[in-house]
Tab-separated table of C-alpha atoms in Angstrom:
chain	number	residue	atom	x	y	z
A	1	VAL	CA	18.896	24.352	16.947
A	2	THR	CA	18.266	27.403	19.158
A	3	LEU	CA	20.456	30.431	18.507
A	4	ARG	CA	20.989	33.489	20.701
A	5	LEU	CA	22.998	36.153	18.885
A	6	PRO	CA	24.117	39.538	20.256
A	7	TRP	CA	23.367	42.748	18.365
A	8	ASP	CA	23.962	46.462	18.877
A	9	PRO	CA	20.697	48.470	18.836
A	10	SER	CA	22.611	51.754	18.541
A	11	LEU	CA	23.695	50.865	14.989
A	12	ARG	CA	20.174	50.916	13.502
A	13	ARG	CA	17.716	52.972	15.563
A	14	GLU	CA	14.879	52.412	13.058
A	15	VAL	CA	14.705	48.794	14.230
A	16	LEU	CA	13.494	50.072	17.613
A	17	ASP	CA	11.668	53.325	16.923
A	18	GLY	CA	8.786	51.919	14.865
A	19	ARG	CA	9.360	53.955	11.703
A	20	PHE	CA	7.688	52.440	8.649
A	21	ASP	CA	6.877	53.198	5.043
A	22	GLY	CA	3.473	54.941	5.076
A	23	MET	CA	2.275	53.276	1.876
A	24	SER	CA	3.253	49.643	2.415
A	25	GLY	CA	3.828	49.461	6.160
A	26	VAL	CA	7.252	47.891	5.626
A	27	ARG	CA	9.598	48.531	8.541
A	28	SER	CA	12.887	47.193	9.864
A	29	ALA	CA	13.316	44.350	12.330
A	30	ILE	CA	16.189	42.371	13.762
A	31	SER	CA	16.403	38.671	12.950
A	32	CYS	CA	18.851	35.833	12.460
A	33	VAL	CA	20.234	35.151	9.011
A	34	PHE	CA	22.612	32.515	7.662
A	35	PHE	CA	25.096	32.532	4.818
A	36	ASN	CA	23.908	30.275	2.004
A	37	ALA	CA	27.136	29.118	0.326
A	38	THR	CA	25.203	27.810	-2.692
A	39	SER	CA	23.611	31.161	-3.559
A	40	GLY	CA	26.385	33.287	-2.053
A	41	GLU	CA	23.817	35.368	-0.143
A	42	TRP	CA	22.469	35.810	3.372
A	43	SER	CA	19.108	34.058	3.873
A	44	VAL	CA	16.381	33.434	6.466
A	45	GLU	CA	15.244	30.125	4.965
A	46	GLY	CA	14.676	27.554	7.709
A	47	ILE	CA	14.962	30.178	10.478
A	48	THR	CA	12.155	31.176	12.854
A	49	LEU	CA	12.471	34.330	14.967
A	50	MET	CA	11.547	33.509	18.558
A	51	LYS	CA	12.226	36.845	20.281
A	52	SER	CA	14.474	39.871	20.348
A	53	PHE	CA	15.616	41.902	23.318
A	54	ALA	CA	16.940	45.453	22.978
A	55	GLY	CA	18.989	45.237	26.175
A	56	SER	CA	19.289	47.833	28.893
A	57	GLN	CA	18.907	51.590	28.349
A	58	ASN	CA	22.266	51.726	26.530
A	59	GLY	CA	21.736	48.465	24.595
A	60	THR	CA	23.918	46.294	26.809
A	61	GLY	CA	22.792	42.680	26.676
A	62	ALA	CA	20.763	42.995	23.461
A	63	TYR	CA	20.158	39.710	21.654
A	64	VAL	CA	17.996	38.009	19.070
A	65	GLU	CA	16.865	34.416	19.574
A	66	CYS	CA	15.938	32.148	16.680
A	67	GLU	CA	15.400	28.495	15.890
A	68	SER	CA	16.968	26.914	12.831
A	69	ASP	CA	16.425	23.576	11.129
A	70	HIS	CA	20.095	23.403	10.096
A	71	LEU	CA	23.636	24.319	11.124
A	72	SER	CA	25.450	27.116	9.326
A	73	LEU	CA	27.234	30.442	9.750
A	74	PHE	CA	24.681	32.727	11.477
A	75	ALA	CA	24.496	36.466	12.185
A	76	ALA	CA	22.009	38.976	13.597
A	77	SER	CA	20.899	41.420	10.898
A	78	GLU	CA	18.390	44.123	10.092
A	79	VAL	CA	15.735	42.675	7.791
A	80	PRO	CA	12.499	44.009	6.274
A	81	ALA	CA	9.360	43.403	8.333
A	82	ASP	CA	5.702	43.745	7.396
A	83	CYS	CA	3.219	46.141	9.020
A	84	LEU	CA	2.612	43.585	11.790
A	85	GLY	CA	6.343	43.624	12.562
A	86	VAL	CA	6.929	40.069	11.281
A	87	PRO	CA	10.391	39.757	9.705
A	88	HIS	CA	9.973	38.949	6.006
A	89	GLY	CA	6.195	38.898	6.564
A	90	VAL	CA	3.668	39.584	3.812
A	91	ALA	CA	1.094	41.815	5.592
A	92	ARG	CA	0.759	45.284	4.003
A	93	PHE	CA	-1.521	48.279	4.461
A	94	ASP	CA	-4.614	48.089	2.267
A	95	ASP	CA	-6.051	51.113	0.430
A	96	CYS	CA	-7.885	52.098	3.639
A	97	GLY	CA	-4.664	52.201	5.654
A	98	VAL	CA	-5.479	49.035	7.610
A	99	CYS	CA	-2.598	46.663	8.226
A	100	ASN	CA	-3.342	43.318	6.560
A	101	GLY	CA	-6.778	44.685	5.632
A	102	ASP	CA	-8.991	43.750	2.694
A	103	ASN	CA	-10.164	47.263	1.668
A	104	SER	CA	-13.586	46.628	3.266
A	105	THR	CA	-13.371	49.493	5.788
A	106	CYS	CA	-12.888	52.360	3.314
A	107	ALA	CA	-15.574	55.030	3.550
C-alpha cells in the first residue's frame, strides 16, 4: 500500500534545518507511523519511507510518501533519524566524528 500524507513543516523546523546531536548524529526526520492497537503505541514496523517533500516556500503542499505492508490508521510524524538521515536508522558518529565510521580514521 502506498501512502501520501500531508504534514506542516512549520511545526517542527528541526526536521528541515539539519540540526543533529553532535555526539551521536541523531537528528529528526519526517516519516509515516501507524497506531498499533496491540501495543497501544505509534510504530514504524512494516513501513518504508519512500520520500518526503517540504512543499513550497511556506510549506504548502508538503507531504511524506511511504509504503506499508498492512492497512491501519496512519499519520505523518517527526521521528528520530541516524546521522545519514535514515528514519529509525542505526548509523552513528564514531569516535573520529565520521558518520557510520569504524574509528579507523582517527589521528
